[in-house]
mmCIF file of C-alpha atoms in Angstrom:
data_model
loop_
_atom_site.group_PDB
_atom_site.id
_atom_site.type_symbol
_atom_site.label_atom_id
_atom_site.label_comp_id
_atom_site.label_asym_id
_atom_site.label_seq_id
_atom_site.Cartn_x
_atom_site.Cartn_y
_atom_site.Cartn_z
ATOM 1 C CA UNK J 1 125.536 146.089 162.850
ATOM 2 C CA UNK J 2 124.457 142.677 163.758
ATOM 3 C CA UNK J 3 121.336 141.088 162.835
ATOM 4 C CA UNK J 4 120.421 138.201 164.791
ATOM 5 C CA UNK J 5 117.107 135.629 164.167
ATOM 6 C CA UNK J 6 115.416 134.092 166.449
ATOM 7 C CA UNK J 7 112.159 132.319 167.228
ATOM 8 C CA UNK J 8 109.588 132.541 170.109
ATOM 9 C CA UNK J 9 106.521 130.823 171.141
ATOM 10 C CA UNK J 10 103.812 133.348 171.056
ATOM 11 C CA UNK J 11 99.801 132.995 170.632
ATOM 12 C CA UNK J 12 100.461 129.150 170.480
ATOM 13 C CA UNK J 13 102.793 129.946 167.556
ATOM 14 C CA UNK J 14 106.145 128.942 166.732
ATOM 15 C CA UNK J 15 107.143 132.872 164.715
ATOM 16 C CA UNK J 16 110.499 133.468 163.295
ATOM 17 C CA UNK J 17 111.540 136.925 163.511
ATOM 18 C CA UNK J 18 114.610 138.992 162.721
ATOM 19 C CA UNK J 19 116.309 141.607 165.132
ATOM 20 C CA UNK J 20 118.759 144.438 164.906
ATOM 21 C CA UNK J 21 119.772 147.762 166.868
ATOM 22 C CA UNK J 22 118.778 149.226 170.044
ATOM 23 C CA UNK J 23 116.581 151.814 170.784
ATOM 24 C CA UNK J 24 112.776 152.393 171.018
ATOM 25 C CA UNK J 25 110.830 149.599 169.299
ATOM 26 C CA UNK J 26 109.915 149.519 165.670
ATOM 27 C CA UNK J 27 108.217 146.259 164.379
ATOM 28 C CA UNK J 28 108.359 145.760 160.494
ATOM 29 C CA UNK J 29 105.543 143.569 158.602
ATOM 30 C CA UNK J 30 105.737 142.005 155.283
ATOM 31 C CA UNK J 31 103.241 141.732 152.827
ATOM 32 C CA UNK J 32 102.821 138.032 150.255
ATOM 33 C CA UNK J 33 103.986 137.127 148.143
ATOM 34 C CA UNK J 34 107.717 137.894 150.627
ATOM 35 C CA UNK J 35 108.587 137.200 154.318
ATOM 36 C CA UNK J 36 110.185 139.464 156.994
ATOM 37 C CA UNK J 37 113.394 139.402 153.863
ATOM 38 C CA UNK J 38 111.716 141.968 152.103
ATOM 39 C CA UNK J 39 112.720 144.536 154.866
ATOM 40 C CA UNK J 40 116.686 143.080 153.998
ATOM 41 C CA UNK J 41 117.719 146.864 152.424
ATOM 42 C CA UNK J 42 115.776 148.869 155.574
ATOM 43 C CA UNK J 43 116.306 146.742 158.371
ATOM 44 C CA UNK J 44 119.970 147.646 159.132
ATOM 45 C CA UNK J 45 119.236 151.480 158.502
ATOM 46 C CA UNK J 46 116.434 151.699 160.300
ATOM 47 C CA UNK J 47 118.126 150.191 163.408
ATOM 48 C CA UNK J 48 120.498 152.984 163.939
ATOM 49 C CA UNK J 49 117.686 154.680 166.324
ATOM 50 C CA UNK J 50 115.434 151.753 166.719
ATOM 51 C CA UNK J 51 114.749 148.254 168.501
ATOM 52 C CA UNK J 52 113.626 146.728 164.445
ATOM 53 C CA UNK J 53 111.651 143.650 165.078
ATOM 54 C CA UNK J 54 110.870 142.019 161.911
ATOM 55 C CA UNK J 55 108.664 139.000 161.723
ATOM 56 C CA UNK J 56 107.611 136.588 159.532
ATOM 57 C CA UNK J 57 103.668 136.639 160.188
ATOM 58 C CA UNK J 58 101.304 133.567 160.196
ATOM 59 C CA UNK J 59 101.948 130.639 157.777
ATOM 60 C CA UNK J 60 104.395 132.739 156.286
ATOM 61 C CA UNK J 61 108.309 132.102 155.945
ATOM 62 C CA UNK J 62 109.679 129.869 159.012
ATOM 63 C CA UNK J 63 106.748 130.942 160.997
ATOM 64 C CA UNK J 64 104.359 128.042 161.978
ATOM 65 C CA UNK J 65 101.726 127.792 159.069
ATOM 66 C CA UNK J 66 98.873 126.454 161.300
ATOM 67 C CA UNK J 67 95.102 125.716 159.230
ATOM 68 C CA UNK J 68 93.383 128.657 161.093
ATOM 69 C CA UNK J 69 93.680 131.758 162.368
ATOM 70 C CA UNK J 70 94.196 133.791 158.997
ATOM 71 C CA UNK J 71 92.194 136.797 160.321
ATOM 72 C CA UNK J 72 93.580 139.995 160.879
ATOM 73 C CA UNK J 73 92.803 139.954 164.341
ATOM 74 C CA UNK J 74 94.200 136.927 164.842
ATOM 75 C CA UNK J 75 97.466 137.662 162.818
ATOM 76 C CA UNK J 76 97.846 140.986 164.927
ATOM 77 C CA UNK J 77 97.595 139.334 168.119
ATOM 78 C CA UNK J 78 100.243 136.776 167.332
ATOM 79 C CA UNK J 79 102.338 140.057 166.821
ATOM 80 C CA UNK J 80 101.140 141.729 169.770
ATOM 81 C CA UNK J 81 101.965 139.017 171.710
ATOM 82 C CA UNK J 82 105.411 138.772 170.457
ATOM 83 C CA UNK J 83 105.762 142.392 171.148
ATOM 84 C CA UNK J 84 105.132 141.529 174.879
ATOM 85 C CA UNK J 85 107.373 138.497 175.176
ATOM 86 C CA UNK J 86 110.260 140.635 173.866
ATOM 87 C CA UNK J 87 109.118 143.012 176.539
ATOM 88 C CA UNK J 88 108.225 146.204 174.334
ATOM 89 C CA UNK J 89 105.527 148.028 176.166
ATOM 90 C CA UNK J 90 104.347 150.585 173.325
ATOM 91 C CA UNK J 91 105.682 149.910 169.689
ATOM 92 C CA UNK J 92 105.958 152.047 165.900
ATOM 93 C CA UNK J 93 104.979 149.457 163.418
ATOM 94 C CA UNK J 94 105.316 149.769 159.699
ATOM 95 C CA UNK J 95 103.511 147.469 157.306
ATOM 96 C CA UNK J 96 103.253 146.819 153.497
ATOM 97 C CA UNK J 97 101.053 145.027 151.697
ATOM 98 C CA UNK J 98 99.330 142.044 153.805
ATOM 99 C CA UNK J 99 101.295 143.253 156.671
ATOM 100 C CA UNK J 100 99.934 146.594 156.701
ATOM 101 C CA UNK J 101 96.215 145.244 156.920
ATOM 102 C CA UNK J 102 97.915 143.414 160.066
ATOM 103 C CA UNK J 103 99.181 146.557 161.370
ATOM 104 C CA UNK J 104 96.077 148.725 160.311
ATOM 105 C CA UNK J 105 94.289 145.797 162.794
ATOM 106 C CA UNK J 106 96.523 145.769 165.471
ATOM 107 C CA UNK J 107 96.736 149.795 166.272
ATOM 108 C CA UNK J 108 92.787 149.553 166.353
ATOM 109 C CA UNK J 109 92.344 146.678 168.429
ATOM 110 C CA UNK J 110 95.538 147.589 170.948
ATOM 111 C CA UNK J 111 95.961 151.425 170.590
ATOM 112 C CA UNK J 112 97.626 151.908 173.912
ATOM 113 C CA UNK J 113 100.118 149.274 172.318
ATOM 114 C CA UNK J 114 100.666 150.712 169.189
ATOM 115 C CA UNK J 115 101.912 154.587 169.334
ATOM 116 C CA UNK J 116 102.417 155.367 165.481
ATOM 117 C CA UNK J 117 101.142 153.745 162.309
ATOM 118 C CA UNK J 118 102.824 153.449 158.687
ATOM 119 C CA UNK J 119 101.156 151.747 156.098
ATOM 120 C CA UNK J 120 103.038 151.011 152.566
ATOM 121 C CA UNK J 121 101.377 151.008 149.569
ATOM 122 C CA UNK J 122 98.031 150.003 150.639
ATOM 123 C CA UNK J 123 94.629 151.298 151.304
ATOM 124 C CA UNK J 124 91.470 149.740 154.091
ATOM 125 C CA UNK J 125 90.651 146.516 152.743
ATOM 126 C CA UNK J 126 87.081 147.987 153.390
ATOM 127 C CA UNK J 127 87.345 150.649 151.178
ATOM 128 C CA UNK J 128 89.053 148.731 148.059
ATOM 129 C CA UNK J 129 86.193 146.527 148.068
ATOM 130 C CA UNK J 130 84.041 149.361 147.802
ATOM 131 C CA UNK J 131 85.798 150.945 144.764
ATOM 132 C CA UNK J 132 86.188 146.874 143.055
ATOM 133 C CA UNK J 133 85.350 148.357 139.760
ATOM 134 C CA UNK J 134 86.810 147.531 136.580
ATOM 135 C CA UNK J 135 90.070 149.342 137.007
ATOM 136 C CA UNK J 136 90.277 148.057 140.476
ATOM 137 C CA UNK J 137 89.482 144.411 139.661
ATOM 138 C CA UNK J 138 92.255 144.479 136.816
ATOM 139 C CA UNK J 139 94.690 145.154 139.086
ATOM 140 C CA UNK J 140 93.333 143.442 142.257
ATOM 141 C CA UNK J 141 92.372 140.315 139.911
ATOM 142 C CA UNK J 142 94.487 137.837 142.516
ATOM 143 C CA UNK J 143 92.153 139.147 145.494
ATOM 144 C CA UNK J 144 89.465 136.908 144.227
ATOM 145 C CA UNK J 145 91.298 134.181 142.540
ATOM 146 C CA UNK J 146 93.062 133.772 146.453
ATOM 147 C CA UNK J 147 90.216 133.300 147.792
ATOM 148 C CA UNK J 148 89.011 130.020 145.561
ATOM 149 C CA UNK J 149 89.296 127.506 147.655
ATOM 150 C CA UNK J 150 91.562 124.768 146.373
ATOM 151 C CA UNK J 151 91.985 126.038 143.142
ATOM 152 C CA UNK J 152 94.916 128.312 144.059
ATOM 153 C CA UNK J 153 97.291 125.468 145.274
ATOM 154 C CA UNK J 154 96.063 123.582 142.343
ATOM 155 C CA UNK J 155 97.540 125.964 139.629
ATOM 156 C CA UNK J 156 100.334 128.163 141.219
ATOM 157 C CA UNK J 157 101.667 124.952 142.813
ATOM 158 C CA UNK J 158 102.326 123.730 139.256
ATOM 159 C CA UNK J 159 105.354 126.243 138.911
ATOM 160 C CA UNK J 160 105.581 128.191 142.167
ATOM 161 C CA UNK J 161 108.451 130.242 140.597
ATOM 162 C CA UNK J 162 106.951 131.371 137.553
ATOM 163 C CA UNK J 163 103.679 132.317 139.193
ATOM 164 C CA UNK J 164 105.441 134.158 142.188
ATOM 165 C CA UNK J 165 107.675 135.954 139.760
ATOM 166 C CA UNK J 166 104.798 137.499 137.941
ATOM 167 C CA UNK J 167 103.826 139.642 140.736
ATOM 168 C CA UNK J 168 107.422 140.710 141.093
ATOM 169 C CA UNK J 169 108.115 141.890 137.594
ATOM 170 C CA UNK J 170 104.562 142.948 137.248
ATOM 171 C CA UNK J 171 104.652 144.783 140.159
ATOM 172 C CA UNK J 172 107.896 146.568 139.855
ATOM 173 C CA UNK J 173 108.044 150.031 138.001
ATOM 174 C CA UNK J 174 111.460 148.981 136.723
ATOM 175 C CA UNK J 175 110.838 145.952 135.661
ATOM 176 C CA UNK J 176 113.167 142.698 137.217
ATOM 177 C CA UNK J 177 114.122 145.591 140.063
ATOM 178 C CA UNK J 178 114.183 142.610 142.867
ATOM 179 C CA UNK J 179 117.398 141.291 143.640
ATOM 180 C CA UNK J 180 117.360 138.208 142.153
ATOM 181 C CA UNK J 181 118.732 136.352 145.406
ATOM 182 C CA UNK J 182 115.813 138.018 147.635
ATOM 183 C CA UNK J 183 113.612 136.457 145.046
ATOM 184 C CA UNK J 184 115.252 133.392 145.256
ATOM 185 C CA UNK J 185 114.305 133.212 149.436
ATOM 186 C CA UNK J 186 111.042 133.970 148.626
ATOM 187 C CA UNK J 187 110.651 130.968 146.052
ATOM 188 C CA UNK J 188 112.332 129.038 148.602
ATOM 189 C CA UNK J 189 109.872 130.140 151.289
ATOM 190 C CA UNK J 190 106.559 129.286 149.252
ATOM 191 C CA UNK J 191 107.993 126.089 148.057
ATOM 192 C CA UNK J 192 107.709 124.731 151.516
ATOM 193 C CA UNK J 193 105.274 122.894 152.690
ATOM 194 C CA UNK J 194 102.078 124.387 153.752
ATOM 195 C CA UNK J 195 103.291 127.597 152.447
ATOM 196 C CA UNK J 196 101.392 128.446 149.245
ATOM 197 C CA UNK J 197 97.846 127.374 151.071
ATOM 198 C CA UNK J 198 98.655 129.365 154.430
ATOM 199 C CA UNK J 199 99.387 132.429 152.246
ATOM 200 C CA UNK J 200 96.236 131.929 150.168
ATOM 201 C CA UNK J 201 94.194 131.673 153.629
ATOM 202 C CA UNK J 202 95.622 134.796 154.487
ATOM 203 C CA UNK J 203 93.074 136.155 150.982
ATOM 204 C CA UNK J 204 90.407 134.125 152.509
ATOM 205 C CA UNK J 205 89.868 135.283 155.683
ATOM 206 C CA UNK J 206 88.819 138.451 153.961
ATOM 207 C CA UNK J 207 85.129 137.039 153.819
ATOM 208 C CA UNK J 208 83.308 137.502 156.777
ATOM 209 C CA UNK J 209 85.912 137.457 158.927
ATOM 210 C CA UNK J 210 87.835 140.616 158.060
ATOM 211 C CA UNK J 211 84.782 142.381 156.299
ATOM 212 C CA UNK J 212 82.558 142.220 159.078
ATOM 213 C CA UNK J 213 85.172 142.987 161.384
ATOM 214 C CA UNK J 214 86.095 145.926 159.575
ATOM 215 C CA UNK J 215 81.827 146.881 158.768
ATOM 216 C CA UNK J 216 81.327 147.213 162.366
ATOM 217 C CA UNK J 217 84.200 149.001 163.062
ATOM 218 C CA UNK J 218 83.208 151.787 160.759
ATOM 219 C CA UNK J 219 79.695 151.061 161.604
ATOM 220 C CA UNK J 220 80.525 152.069 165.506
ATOM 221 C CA UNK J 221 83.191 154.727 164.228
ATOM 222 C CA UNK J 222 85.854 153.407 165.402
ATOM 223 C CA UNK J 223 89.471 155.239 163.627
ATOM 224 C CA UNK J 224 92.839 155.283 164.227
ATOM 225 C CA UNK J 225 93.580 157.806 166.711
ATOM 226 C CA UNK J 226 97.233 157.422 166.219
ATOM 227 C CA UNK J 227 99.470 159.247 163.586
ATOM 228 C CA UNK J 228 99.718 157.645 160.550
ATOM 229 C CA UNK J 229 101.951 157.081 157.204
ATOM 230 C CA UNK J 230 100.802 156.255 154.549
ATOM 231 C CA UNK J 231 103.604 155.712 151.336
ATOM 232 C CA UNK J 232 102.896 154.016 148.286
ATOM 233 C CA UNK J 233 104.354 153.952 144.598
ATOM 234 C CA UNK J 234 103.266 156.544 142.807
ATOM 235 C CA UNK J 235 103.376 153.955 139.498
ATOM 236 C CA UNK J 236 100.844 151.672 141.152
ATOM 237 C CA UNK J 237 97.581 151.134 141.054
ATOM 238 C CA UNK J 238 97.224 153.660 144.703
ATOM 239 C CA UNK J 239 98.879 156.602 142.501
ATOM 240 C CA UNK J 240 95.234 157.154 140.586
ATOM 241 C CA UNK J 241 93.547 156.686 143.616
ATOM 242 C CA UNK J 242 92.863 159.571 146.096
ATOM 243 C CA UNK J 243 94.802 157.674 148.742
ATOM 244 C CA UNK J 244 94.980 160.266 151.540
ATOM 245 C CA UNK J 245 91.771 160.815 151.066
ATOM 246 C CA UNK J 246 90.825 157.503 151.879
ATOM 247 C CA UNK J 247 92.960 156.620 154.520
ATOM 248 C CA UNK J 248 91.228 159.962 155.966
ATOM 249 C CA UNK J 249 88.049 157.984 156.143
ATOM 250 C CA UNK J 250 89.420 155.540 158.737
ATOM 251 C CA UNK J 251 91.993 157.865 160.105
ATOM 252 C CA UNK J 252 92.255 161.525 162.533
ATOM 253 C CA UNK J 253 95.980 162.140 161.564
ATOM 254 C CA UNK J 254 96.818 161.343 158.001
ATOM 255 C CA UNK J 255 99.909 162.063 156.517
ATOM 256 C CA UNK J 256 101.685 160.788 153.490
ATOM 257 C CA UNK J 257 103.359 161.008 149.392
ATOM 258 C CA UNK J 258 103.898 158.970 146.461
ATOM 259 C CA UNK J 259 107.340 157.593 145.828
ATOM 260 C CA UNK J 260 108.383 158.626 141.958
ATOM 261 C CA UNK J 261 109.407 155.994 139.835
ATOM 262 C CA UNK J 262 108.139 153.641 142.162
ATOM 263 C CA UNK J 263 105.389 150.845 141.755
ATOM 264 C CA UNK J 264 104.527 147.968 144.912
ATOM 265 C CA UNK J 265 107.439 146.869 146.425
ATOM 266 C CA UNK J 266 108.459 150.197 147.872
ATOM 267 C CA UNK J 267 111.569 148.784 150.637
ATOM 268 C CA UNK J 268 112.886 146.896 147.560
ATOM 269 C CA UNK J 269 112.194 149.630 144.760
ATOM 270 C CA UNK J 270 113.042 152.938 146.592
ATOM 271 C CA UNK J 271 114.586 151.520 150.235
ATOM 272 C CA UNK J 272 116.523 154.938 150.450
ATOM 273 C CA UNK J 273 113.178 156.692 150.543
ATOM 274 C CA UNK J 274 111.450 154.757 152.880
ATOM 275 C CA UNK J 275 114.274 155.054 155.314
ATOM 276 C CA UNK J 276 114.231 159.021 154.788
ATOM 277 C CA UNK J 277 110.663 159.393 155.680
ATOM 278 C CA UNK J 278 110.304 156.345 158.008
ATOM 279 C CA UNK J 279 112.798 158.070 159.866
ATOM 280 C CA UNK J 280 111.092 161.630 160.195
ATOM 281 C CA UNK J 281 107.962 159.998 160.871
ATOM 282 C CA UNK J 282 109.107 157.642 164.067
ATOM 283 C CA UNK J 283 111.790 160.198 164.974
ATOM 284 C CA UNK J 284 108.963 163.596 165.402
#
């Protein structure tokens, strides 16, 4: 099956994406510290019933990285919009990581865009604030170091390798479990320039611009009416968290499991997996 990449001028945004299959729409969204590679053991899968759109999002990849516009309202209208230049209608989107707070945005801001919802390995941004404690902030540490201005770029940028490749052994249940050549793209990706800051200002738009967003969504009771998916590795920090329960908060149809042996990087760590039940889920 081919994949082909191409690039489109959407939201006044120059955003690389990758394409493969035919069928109804599915649009794929990467989390940081990766681009729309991390989807590289799905993608082809995946497109044997679908229309796979994967992007790289905002400042990420060989997407533009502009100085603004880090939101998540922002980052899920420059996918929104790319949805409509490529002529999609309605859309399934999955999302892990950053790009599941992207996706989690765009089905409540457009929900006669987006028709079904899965979200990998994350919970609301809202409600992981609310539960920083200590076991939280030990594994969440590089939510608040990300959003230092300055300081970030200042250290990581030092040795962008050897910071980036903490996360990925870190993150991993079996530890070094990332191909080493998808790792190598990503290094590549964050050495450029621009890079490391843009995906740093992704962090900071969390305060006020995605917290007071997200406050006065709940605030006003606004959910996602839409079915959702929620996966996650059952060897991260989400598997001793109630997640269903919490995505229940902000959510009418919740459905969801743990991946065994399993921790953050779930298309990576357990790709056969997430095809299975991406598959039942955007195939009811």
């Amino acid at each position: 099956m081919n994949r082909l990449e191409s690039m489109a001028t959407v939201n006044d945004l120059r955003m690389h994406y990758l394409r493969a299959g035919d069928g109804p729409p599915l649009f794929l969204l990467h989390g940081w510290p990766q681009t729309s590679h991390c989807w590289h053991e799905v993608l082809e899968p995946l497109a044997e019933t679908h229309t796979v759109i994967a992007p790289d999002l905002r400042g990420y990849g060989r997407t533009d990285k502009p100085r603004q516009g880090y939101d998540k309202r922002t980052m899920a209208a420059d996918v929104a919009a790319l949805a409509e230049h490529l002529g999609f209608g309605k859309v399934a989107v999955a999302g892990h990581d950053r790009g599941g707070r992207v996706a989690h945005r765009w089905a409540l801001d457009r929900p006669d865009q987006v028709e079904r919802l899965a979200v990998l390995d994350i919970a609301p941004t809202r409600a992981m604030w609310q539960r920083l404690d200590t076991g939280v902030a030990k594994a969440y540490w590089h939510w608040l170091f990300h959003l230092q201005p300055d300081l970030p770029e200042l250290l990581a940028g030092q040795n962008i390798a050897a910071y980036l490749g903490y996360f990925y052994e870190r993150w991993t249940y079996q530890r070094h479990s990332l191909d080493p050549d998808a790792v190598a793209e990503y290094v590549r990706a964050f050495s450029q320039p621009g890079a490391l800051r843009a995906g740093f200002d992704d962090y900071r738009a969390s305060f006020p611009d995605d917290a007071e967003l997200d406050d006065a969504d709940f605030a006003a009771g606004k959910r996602i009416t839409q079915p959702l998916l929620a996966l996650w590795g059952a060897n991260g920090l989400l598997g001793t968290l109630p997640t269903l329960d919490i995505w229940r908060e902000y959510a009418n149809e919740v459905t969801g499991v743990a991946l065994a042996e399993c921790g953050h990087f779930l298309p990576e760590e357990q790709p056969g997996e997430v095809v299975s039940h991406l598959r039942k889920f955007f195939n009811p």
